[in-house]
Each structure stands twice: as structure tokens, then as C-alpha cells.
Coordinates of C-alpha atoms in Angstrom, one line a residue:
Chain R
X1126 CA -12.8 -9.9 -4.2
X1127 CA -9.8 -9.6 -6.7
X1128 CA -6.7 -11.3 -6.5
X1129 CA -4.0 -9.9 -4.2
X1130 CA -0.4 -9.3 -5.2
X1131 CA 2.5 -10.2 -2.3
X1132 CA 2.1 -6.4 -1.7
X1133 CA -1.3 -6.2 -0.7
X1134 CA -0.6 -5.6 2.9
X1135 CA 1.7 -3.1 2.2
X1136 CA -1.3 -1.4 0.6
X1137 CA -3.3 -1.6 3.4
X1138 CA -0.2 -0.2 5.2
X1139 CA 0.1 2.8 3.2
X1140 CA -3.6 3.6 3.0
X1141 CA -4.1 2.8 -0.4
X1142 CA -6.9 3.0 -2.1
X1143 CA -7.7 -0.4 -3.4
X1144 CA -10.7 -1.0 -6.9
X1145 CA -10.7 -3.9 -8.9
X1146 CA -8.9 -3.6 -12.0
X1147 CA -8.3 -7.1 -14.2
X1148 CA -9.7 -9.4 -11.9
X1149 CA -7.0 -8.0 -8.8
X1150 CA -7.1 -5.7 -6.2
X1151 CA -5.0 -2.7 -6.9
X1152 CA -3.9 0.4 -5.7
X1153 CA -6.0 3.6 -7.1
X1154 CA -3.5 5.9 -5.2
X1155 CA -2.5 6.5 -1.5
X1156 CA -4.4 9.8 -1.4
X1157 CA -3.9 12.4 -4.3
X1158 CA -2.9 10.9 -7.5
X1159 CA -1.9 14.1 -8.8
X1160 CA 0.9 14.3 -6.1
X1161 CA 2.2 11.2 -6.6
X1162 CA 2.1 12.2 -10.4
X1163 CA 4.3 15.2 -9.6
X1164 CA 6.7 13.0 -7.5
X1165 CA 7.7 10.6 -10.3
X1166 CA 8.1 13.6 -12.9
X1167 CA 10.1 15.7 -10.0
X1168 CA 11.5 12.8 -8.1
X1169 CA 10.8 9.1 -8.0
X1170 CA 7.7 7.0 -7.2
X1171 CA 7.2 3.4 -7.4
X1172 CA 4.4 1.2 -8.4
X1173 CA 3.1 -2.2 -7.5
X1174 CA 2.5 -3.8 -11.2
X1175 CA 2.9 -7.4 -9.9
X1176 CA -0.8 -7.8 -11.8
X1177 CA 1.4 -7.9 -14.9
X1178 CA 1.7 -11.6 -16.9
X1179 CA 5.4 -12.7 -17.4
X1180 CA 5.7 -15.7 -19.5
X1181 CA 9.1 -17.0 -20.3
X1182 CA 9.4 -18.6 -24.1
X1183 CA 12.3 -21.3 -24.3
X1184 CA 13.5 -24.3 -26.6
X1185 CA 15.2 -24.3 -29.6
X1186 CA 13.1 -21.9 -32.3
X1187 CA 11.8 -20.0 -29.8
X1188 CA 13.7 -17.2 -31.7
X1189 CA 11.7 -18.0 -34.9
X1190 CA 8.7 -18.3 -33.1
X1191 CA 8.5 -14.9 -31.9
X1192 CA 9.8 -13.7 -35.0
X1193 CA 5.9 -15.2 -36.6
X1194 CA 4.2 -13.9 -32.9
X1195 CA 5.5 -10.5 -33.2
X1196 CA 5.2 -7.6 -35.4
X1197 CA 8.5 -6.5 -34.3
X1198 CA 11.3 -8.3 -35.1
X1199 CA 13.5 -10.0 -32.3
X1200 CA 16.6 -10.0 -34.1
X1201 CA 16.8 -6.5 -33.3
X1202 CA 18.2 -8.3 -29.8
X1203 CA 21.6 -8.0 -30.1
X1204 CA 22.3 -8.2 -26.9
X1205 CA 21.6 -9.5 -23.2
X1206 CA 19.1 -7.7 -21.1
X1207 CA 18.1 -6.3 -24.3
X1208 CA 13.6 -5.0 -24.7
X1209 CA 11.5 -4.2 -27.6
X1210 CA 8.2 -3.5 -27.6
X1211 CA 5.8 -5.3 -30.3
X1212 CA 2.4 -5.5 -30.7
X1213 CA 1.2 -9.4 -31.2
X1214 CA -1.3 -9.1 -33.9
X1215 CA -4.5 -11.5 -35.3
X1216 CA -4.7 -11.9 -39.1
X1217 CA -6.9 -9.4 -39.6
X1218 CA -4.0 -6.9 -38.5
X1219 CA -5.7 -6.0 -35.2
X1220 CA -3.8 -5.8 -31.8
X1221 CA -4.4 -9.1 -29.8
X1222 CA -2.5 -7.3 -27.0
X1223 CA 0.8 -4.9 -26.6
X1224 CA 4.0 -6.1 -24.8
X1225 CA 7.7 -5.9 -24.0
X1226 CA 9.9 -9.0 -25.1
X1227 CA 13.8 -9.3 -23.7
X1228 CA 16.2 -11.3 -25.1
X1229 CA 17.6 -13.1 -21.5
X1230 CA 20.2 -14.5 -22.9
X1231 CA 23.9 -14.2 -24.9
X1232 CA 22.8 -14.0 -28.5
X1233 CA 26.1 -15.9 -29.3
X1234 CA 25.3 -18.8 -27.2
X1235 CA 22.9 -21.4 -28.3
X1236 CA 20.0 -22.2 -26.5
X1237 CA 18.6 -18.6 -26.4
X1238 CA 15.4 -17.4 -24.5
X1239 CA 13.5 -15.1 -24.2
X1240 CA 11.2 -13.2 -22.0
X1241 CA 7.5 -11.2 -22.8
X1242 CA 5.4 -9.1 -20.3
X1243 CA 2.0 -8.8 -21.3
X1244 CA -1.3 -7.4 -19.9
X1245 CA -3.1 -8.4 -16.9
X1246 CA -7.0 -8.0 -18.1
X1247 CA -5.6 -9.7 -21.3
X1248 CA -4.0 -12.9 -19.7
X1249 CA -6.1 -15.6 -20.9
X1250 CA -6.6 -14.4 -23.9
X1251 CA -3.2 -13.8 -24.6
X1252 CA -2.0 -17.3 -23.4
X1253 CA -4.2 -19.1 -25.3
X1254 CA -3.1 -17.2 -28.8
X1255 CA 0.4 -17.8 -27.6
X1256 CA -0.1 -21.1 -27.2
X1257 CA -1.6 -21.6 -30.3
X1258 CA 0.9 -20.6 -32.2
X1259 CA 3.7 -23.0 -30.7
X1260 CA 2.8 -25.8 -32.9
X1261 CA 4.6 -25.2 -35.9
X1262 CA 8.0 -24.3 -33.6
X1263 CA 10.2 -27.2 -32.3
X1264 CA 10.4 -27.3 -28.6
X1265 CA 8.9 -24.0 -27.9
X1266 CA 7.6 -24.2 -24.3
X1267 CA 5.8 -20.8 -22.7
X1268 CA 6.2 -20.6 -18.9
X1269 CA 4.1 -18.1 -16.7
X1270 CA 5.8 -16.7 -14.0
X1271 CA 3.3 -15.9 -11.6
X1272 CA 5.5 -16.1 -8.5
X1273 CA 7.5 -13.0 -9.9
X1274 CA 6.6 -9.9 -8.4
X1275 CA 6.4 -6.5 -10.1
X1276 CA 7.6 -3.4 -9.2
X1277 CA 8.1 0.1 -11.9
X1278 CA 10.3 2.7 -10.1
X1279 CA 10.2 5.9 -11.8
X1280 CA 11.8 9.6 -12.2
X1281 CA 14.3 11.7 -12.1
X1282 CA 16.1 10.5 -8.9
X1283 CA 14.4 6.4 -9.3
X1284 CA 17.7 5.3 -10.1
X1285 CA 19.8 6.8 -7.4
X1286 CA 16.9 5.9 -4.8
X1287 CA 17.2 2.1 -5.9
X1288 CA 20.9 2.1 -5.8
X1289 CA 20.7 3.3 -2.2
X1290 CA 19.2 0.0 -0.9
X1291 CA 21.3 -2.7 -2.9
X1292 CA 23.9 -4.6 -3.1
X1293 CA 27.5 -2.9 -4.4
X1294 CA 27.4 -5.7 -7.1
X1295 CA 23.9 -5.1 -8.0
X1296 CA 25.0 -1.4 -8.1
X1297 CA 27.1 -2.4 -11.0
X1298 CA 25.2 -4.0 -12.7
X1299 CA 22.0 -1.7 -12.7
X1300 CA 25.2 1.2 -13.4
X1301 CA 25.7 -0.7 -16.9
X1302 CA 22.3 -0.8 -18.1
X1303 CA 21.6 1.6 -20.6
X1304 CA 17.6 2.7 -21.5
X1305 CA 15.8 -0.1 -22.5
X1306 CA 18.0 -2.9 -21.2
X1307 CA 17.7 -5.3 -18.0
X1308 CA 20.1 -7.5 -16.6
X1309 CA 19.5 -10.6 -14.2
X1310 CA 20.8 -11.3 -11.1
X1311 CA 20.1 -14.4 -8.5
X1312 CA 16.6 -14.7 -9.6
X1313 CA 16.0 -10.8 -9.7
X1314 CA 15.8 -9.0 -13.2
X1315 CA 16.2 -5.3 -13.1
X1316 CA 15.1 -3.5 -16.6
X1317 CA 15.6 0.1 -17.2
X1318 CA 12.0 0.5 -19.0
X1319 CA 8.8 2.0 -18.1
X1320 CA 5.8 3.3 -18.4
X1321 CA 5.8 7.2 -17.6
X1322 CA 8.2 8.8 -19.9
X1323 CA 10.8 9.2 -16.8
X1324 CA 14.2 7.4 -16.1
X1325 CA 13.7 4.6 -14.2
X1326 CA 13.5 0.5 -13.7
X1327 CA 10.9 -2.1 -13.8
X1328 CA 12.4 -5.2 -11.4
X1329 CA 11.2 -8.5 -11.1
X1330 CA 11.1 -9.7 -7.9
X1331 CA 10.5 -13.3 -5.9
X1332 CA 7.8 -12.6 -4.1
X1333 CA 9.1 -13.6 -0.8
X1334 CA 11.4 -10.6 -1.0
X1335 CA 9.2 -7.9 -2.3
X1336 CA 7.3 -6.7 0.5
X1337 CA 11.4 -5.7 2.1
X1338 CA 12.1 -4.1 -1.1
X1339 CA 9.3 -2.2 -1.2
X1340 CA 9.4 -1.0 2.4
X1341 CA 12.9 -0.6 1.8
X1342 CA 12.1 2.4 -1.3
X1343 CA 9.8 3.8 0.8
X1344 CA 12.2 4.0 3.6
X1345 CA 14.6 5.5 0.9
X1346 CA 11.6 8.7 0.4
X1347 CA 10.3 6.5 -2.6
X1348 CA 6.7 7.2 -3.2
X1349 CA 3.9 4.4 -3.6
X1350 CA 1.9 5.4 -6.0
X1351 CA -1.2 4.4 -7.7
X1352 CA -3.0 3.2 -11.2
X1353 CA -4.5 6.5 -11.7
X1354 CA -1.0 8.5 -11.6
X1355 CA 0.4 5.8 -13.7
X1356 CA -2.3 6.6 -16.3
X1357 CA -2.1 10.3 -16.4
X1358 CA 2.0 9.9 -16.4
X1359 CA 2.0 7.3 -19.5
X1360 CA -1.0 9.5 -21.4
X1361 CA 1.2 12.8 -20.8
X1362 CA 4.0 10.1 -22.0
X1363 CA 2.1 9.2 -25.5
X1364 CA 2.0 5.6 -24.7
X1365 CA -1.0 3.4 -25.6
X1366 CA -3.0 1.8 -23.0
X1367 CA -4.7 -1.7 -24.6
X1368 CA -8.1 -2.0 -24.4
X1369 CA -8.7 2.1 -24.7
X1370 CA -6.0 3.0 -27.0
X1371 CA -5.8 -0.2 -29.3
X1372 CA -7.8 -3.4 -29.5
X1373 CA -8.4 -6.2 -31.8
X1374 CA -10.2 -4.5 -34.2
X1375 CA -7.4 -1.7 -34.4
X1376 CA -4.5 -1.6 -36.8
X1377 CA -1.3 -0.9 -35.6
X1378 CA -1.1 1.6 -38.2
X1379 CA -3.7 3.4 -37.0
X1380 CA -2.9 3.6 -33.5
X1381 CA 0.8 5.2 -33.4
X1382 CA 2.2 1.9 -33.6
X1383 CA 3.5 1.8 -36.8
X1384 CA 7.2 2.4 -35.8
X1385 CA 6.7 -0.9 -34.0
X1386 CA 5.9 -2.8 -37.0
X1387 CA 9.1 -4.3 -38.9
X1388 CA 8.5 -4.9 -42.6
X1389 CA 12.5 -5.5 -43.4
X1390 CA 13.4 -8.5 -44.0
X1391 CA 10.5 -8.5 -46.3
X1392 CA 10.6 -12.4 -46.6
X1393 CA 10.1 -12.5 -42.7
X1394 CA 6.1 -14.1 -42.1
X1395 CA 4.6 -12.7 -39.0
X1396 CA 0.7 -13.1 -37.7
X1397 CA -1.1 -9.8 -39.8
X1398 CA 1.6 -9.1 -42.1
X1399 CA -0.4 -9.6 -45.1
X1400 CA -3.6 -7.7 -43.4
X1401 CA -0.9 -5.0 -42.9
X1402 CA 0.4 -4.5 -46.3
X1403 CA -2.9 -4.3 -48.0
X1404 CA -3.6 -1.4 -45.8
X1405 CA -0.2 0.2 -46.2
X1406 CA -0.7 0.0 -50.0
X1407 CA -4.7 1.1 -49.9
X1408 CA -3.4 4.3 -47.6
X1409 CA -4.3 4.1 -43.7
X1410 CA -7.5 6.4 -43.6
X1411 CA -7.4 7.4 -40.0
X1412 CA -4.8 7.9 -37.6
X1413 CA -3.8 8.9 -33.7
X1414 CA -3.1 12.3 -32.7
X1415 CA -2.6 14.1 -29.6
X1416 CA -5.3 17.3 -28.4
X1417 CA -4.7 19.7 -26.1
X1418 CA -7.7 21.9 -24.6
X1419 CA -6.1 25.2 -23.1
X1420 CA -9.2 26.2 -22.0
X1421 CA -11.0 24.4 -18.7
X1422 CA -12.9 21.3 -19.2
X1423 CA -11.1 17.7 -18.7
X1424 CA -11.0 15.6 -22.7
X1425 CA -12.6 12.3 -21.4
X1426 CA -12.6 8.6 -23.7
X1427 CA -15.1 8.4 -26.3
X1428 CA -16.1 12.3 -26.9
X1429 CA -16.3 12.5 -30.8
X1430 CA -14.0 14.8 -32.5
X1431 CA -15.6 17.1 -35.3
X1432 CA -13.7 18.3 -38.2
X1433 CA -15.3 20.8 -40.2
X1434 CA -18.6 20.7 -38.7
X1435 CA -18.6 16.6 -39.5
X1436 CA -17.6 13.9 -37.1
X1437 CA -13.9 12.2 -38.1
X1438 CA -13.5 10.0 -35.4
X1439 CA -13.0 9.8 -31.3
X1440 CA -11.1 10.5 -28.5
X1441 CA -9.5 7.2 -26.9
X1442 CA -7.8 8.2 -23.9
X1443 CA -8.6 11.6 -22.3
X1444 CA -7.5 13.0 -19.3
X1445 CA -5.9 16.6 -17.0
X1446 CA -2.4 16.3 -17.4
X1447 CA -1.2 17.8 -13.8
X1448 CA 2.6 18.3 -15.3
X1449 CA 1.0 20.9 -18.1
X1450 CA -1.9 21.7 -16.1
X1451 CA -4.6 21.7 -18.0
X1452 CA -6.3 18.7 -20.3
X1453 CA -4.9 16.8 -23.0
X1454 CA -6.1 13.3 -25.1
X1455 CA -5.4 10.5 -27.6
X1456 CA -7.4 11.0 -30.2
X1457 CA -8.4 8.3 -33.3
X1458 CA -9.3 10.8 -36.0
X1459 CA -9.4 10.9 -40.1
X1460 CA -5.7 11.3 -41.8
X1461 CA -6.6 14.6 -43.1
X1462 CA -6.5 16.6 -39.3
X1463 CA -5.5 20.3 -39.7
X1464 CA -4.0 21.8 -36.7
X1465 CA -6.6 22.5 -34.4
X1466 CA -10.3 20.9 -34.7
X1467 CA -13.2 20.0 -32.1
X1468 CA -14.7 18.1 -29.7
X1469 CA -18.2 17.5 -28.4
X1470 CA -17.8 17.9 -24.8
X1471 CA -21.0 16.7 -23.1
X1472 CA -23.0 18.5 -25.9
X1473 CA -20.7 21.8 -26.3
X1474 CA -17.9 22.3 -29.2
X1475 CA -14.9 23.2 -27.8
X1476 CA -11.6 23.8 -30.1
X1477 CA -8.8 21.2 -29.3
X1478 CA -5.1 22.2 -30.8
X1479 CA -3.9 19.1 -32.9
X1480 CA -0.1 17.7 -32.0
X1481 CA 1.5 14.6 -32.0
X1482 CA 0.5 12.1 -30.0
X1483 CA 3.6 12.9 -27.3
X1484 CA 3.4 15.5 -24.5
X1485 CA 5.5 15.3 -21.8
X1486 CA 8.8 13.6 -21.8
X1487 CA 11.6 13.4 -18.5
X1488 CA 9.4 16.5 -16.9
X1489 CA 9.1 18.6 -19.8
X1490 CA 6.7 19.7 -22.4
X1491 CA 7.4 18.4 -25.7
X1492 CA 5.2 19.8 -28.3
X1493 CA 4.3 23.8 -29.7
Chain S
X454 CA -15.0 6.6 7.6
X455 CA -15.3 10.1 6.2
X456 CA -16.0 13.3 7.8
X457 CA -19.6 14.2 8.6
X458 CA -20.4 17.3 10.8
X459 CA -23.0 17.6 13.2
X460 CA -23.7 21.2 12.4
X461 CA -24.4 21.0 8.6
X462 CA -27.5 19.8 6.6
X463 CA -27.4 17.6 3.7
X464 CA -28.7 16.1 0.4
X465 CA -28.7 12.9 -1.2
X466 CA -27.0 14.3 -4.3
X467 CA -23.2 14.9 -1.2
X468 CA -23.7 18.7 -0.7
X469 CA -23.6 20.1 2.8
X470 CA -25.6 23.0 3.6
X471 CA -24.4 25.4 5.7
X472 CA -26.9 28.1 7.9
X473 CA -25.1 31.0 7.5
X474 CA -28.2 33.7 8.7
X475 CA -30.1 36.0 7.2
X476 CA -31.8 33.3 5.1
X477 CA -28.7 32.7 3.3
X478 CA -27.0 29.1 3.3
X479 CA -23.6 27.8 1.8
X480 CA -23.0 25.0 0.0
X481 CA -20.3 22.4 -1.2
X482 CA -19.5 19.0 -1.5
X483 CA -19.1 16.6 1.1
X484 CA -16.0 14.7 2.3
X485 CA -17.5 11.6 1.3
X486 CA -18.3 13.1 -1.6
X487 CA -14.6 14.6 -2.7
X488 CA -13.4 11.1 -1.7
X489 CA -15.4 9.4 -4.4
X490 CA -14.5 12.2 -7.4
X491 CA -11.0 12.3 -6.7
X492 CA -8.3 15.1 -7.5
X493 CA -10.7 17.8 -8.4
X494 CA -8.6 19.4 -11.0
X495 CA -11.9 22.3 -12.3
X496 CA -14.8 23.7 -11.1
X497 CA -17.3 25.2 -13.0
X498 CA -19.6 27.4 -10.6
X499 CA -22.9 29.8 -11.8
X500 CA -22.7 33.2 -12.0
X501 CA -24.0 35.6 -9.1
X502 CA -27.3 36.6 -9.2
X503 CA -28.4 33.9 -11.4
X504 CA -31.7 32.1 -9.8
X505 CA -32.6 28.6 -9.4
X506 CA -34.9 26.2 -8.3
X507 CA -34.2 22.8 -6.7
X508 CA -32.7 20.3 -8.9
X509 CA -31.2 22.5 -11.5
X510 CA -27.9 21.8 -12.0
X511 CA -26.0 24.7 -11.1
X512 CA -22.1 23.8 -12.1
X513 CA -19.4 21.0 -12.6
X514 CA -17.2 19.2 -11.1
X515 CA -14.1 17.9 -12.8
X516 CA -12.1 15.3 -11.2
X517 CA -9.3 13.6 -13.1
X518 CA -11.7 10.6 -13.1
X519 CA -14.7 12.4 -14.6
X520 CA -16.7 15.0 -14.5
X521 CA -19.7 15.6 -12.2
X522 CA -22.9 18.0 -11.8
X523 CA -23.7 20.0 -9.3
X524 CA -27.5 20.1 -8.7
X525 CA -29.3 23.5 -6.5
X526 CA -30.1 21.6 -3.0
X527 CA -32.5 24.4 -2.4
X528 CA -34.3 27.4 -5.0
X529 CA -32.8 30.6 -4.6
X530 CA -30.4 33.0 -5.9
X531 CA -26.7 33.0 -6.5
X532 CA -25.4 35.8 -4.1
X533 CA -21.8 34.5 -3.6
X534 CA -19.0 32.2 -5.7
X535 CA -16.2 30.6 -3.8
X536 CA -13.6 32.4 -6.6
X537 CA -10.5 30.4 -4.7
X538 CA -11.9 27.4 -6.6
X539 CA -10.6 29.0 -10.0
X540 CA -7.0 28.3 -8.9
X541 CA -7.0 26.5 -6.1
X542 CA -9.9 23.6 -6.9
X543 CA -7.7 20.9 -4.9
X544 CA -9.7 22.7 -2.0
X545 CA -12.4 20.9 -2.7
X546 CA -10.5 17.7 -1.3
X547 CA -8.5 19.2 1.2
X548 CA -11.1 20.9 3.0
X549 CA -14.4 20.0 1.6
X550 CA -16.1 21.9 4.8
X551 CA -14.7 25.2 4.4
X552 CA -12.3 26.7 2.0
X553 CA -13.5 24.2 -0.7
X554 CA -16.7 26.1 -0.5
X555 CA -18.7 26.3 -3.9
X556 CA -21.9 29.2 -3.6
X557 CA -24.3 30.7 -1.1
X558 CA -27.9 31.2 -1.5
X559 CA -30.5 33.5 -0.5
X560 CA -33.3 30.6 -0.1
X561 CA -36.8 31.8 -2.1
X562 CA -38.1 28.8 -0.5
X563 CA -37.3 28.6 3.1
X564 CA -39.9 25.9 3.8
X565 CA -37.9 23.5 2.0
X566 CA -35.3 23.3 4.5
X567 CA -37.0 21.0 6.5
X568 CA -36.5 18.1 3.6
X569 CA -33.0 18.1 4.5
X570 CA -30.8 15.3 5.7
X571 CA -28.8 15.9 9.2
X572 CA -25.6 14.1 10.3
X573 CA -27.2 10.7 10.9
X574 CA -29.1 10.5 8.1
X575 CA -26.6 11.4 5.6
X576 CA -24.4 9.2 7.8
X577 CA -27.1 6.2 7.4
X578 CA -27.7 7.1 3.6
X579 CA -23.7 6.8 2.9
X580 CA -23.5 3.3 5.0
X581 CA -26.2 2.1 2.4
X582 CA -24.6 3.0 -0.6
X583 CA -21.2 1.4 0.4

């Protein structure tokens, strides 16, 4: 048996559908994960992601620190509350994990901090790498947060739905946040991020409090939703999951992370950079795109894609998109992709169209 | 617990088999069965008139977690296809017993019948594999 998050019983409750999934017991889906995948793109539905690693990062260079962690650059923080996504990256220029770093504090007031969510199946891993790299920082202390819970709210309505069952001065403050912003309050951190291309937050919770909140969304006609609609909603979304998507021995470059990577100020070290620019300068062979089969059939991870009759590379993440109704996929292919090309579908060639790696965005298609 | 009926046959493999006279039988998947695959989002079926023998795998399955065979419980020949399926394969979940039908058979080899699973012994072969 996995390790249980404070919502477990609420789970149980709801008659979820609980598999192991990085070492915990999570929620599948509550019945039809293609429901609950229509309910966040249509409405709102929330998800238990309490599996989630927060560590906060504190002391006095722990500014500079993640500036050499990162690949993106944390002086992009200009203000409270505010995230970035980044991947952390080993000196080969391979993803050691992906995550979302928020600056918690006034970036006007000294001692500064600064907070990272990171993988669950990656924890250790991560930890240790993080911890690794402390040395050369003065008083940088990393701090896991394990008694936070999780919970991603999200669609069209998520907002309104949350607002309904809080506080008029946590009304405000969730009011002020604009995307891609959080903003503490009495232990709680609400963040308007996510993971499904819809409006919506991400709060951290004490976990004493989060079984109430969570009843109380549901009692507001919030969904509970599972891990497989949060993987269909963030593959129609374009976003990477680690593990399939990117790994350690994937560049950034080559996995639709490039916008992530921040080469200005040139002078600024980070873990990879070096790895990185040799790459940049010899030309990035291969690269991520998105497919789209109109015809029936589901795209599933690891089918090779075939270009011209030869194989140029593989599909990562693969799945049936139930906003666009039929199948779409990541796909890991060589730089030269035309606009259509094909994949060996359990021993048939079937003709994919070729798009960007993006394919539904707050409800609606966004590629031709 | 999922659904098992006392009227139907079954295989291993989580089809039911459905008597349906004249030496013709129906056939799908079974609750347990559309449990396991989850949202059935295709289904590819044979076309009718097409023959086969037992084991032969006769269409697939497409869940949004992966995609499945079907194998031919019994031989015969294709002499119906549930065409709801086409638009409508979320049948298959919500009513794995009857709408979410897949073909029907006219058995060539009625003496394999009697290999069949009943209610128990599908009930018993499920409680294993748990």
C-alpha cells in the first residue's frame, strides 16, 4: 500500500478509484474520466495533488542559488506571489525534473524566499540534487513541506466556485491575483496556476483543514476528479509530463522547453548552461511536435513515427482527447517534420497531421 | 463487486455470451471487464459475414488507457454488428449487458458451448485475478 494524502477518505467517500502512482494511493477517477474531463473544460473540477513535493528555499543567497539551480531565471520575480516554471537541469543539459518556483516574498525587502513544487515520483531524487547544490550558497536551507496539502481547482467557473466558500478577505485577495500569481494568507497559499490549460487555482492547504475544503467545493457542484482526466486535460493543454515527456537524458531544447531556458544575462552560470549552448550552436536535431489522427485509432507512448518511409523518432505522450474527440500526441521527432507524416500503430501506418505541440486552450481548439 | 448475470455464459478472455436461439449467440464485454479498460472512446468490430474460429481476434477495443483485442469466444460467422458502437462506444461502460453489445454469431461449432464459464465460475475466476 501507497501513501495516503489527508484526502484519502474523501476518496473512499466519493468512490474513487484508487492505483498506485509515485509510491501513493491516488485517485484514477470517480467513474468516467472523460466526464470529469468535460467538467473542468465546461465548468470546474478539482483535483487532490497533495502527492506533490513543496520544498521551501530560504537564507540569504537563496536568490543566487536558484539562479545556478534553474534554467529559468528568478529575477524574472518581480513581484509577490509571483511563478515561473523552469526546468532544473544536470550538466549534461538533461531535465533532472520540471517545476514551478514562487517568489513568497517582497522583492524590495531583504530576506527574500522562495518557494518550488516539484514531482512526486521524482522526490528523492530531486532533494538530493537540490541539496547538493547548497554548498557553494550562504545560508541556503531547503525545507519540505509535507504537511501542506494540495488541491488544483480548474475551469471556466473554478474561480467563482472557490470564491463561494471563502472568506470576503480571501475573496479579495484571490480577486487580485492575476494568471500565474499566488498570494498567502494564514498559512494557506492560493496560486492562480495549473495544469489543464483552464482558469483556475492550485491552493495549498494545512492538512487539518483540507478534507472541509474539499467537501466544501464539492458541496459548491465542484467536481473530484481524477489522474487520468488530468492527463488527457494537460496533453490537450501541450504541457510536458516528466518522466514521459522529458527525462534526464532529454534536452530542454528538444522537448518544447526551450522558452523556459533564459540565456540573458549571458554571464549568469546555471547547472547545463554550457551543455546547452553547444547544442544551440551545433543545431538541435530533433524536436517536439504535436499529431493529430482524424481517423479512429487512439496515438499511444512509444509508437515510432515514420517520415518518408524511415523512422525519425517517437511518440511520447499519446492519448483521445474527449474535448476534440478524436486522438492526438506528443511526438519527439527529427527537426525536418513536413506537415503531416506517420505512425506505426500496432504494425499499421496511419497518417498523423503535424501541429504544434498545443491543442486545446480555455475550451477551444487551438491549431488548423 | 461488478455485475455478473446468471443468464449469460462466459470466457476467460471478459466476454459474455448470450443464447439468443436459432444457434446464434451475442457477445460483448463484461462489466468487470469495461471496468478494467476504462472510457471506451473506439471500437473496432469485423465485418458481417466474415468467419472465424475460436481465438481469432475479431476487433479492438480502445479505451483512453489502451487498446485491447477482442478474441472469437466461439467459431462461427459474423451475422450482426452492434453499429451504435460507432458513435456511441461509451455504451460499452454504461451498459456492458445490452446496448454495449459488440456481434452475434451463428456458431459452426455448437459443441463448443459446453467449455463455457457460467456466473460462478467467471465469478470465481475474477475473485482470483483480484
Amino acid at each position: 500500500m501507497g501513501q495516503k494524502t489527508a484526502l484519502y477518505e474523501k476518496h473512499q467517500q466519493m468512490n474513487a478509484k484508487l492505483v498506485g502512482f509515485g509510491g501513493w494511493e491516488m485517485p484514477i477517477n470517480y467513474g468516467s474520466q472523460v466526464e470529469e474531463h468535460h467538467k473542468v473544460r465546461t465548468d470546474a473540477g478539482m483535483f487532490d495533488v497533495s502527492h506533490m513535493t513543496v520544498v521551501d528555499v530560504t537564507g540569504a543567497d537563496s536568490k543566487e542559488y536558484l539562479r545556478y539551480l534553474l534554467a529559468n531565471d528568478v529575477v524574472q520575480l518581480q513581484q509577490q506571489g509571483k511563478a515561473l516554471y523552469s526546468g532544473m537541469l544536470n550538466e549534461m543539459g538533461g531535465v533532472v525534473d520540471d517545476l514551478i518556483v514562487y517568489l513568497m516574498t517582497d522583492p524590495d525587502v531583504a530576506g527574500e524566499w522562495f518557494r518550488v513544487v516539484v514531482n512526486c515520483a521524482t522526490r528523492e531524487k530531486d532533494l538530493r540534487w537540490m541539496a547538493d547544490h547548497t554548498a557553494k550558497f550562504d545560508g541556503v536551507a531547503l525545507t519540505e513541506r509535507p504537511e501542506l496539502s494540495m488541491v488544483a481547482i480548474q475551469g471556466p467557473n473554478a474561480l467563482a466556485k472557490v470564491e463561494s466558500i471563502l472568506s470576503e478577505s480571501r475573496v479579495k485577495l484571490i480577486d487580485g491575483l492575476k494568471p500565474f500569481q499566488g498570494v498567502e494568507s494564514e498559512g494557506w497559499f492560493f496560486a492562480r496556476t495549473g495544469y489543464t490549460g483552464e482558469d483556475g487555482l492550485e491552493v495549498m492547504v494545512p492538512e487539518e483543514y483540507v478534507a472541509d475544503f474539499w467537501q466544501a467545493l464539492f458541496d459548491a457542484d465542484v467536481t473530484p476528479c481524477g489522474l487520468g482526466a488530468r492527463d488527457t486535460l494537460r496533453l490537450e493543454a501541450g504541457m510536458n509530463l516528466y518522466g514521459l515527456d522529458m527525462d534526464e537524458k532529454v534536452s530542454p531544447l528538444a522537448a518544447n522547453m526551450g522558452w523556459t531556458v533564459a540565456w540573458e544575462p549571458a554571464d549568469r552560470d546555471f547547472i547545463g548552461r554550457s551543455a546547452l549552448e553547444k547544442q544551440r550552436a551545433a543545431g538541435v536535431q530533433e524536436k517536439m511536435v504535436g499529431l493529430v489522427l482524424e481517423n479512429r485509432g487512439v496515438l499511444r507512448s512509444h509508437q515510432k513515427v515514420v517520415i518518408n518511409g524511415e523512422e525519425a523518432g517517437e511518440i511520447t505522450s499519446g492519448t483521445f482527447s474527449p474535448t476534440l474527440g478524436c486522438s492526438i500526441a506528443m511526438a519527439r521527432v527529427s527537426a525536418d517534420v513536413a506537415d503531416t507524416c506517420h505512425v506505426d500503430m500496432r504494425g499499421k501506418l496511419v497518417e498523423v497531421k503535424v501541429v504544434k505541440p498545443s491543442f486545446v486552450r480555455n475550451g477551444e481548439k487551438v491549431f488548423s | 463487486m461488478s455485475d455478473i448475470p446468471s443468464d449469460l455464459k462466459y470466457v476467460a478472455s471478459h466476454e459474455w455470451i448470450r443464447d439468443e436461439g436459432d444457434g446464434v449467440v451475442a457477445i460483448g464485454v463484461t462489466d468487470h471487464a469495461q471496468d478494467l479498460l476504462g472510457d471506451v472512446v473506439f471500437v473496432e468490430l469485423p465485418d458481417v459475414g466474415a468467419d472465424f474460429a475460436v481465438g481469432d481476434d475479431i476487433g479492438v477495443v480502445e479505451s483512453v488507457k489502451a487498446a485491447s483485442d477482442i478474441y472469437a469466444p466461439l467459431s462461427g460467422q459474423i451475422v450482426a454488428v452492434n453499429e451504435e458502437l460507432e458513435d456511441s462506444p461509451e455504451l460499452v461502460n454504461s451498459d456492458p449487458y445490452g446496448d454495449g453489445w459488440f456481434i452475434k454469431i451463428r456458431l459452426s461449432e455448437a459443441s463448443e458451448t459446453a467449455g463455457l464459464l457460467d456466473a460462478d465460475g467467471y465469478a470465481e475466476l475474477c475473485e482470483a485475478e483480484s
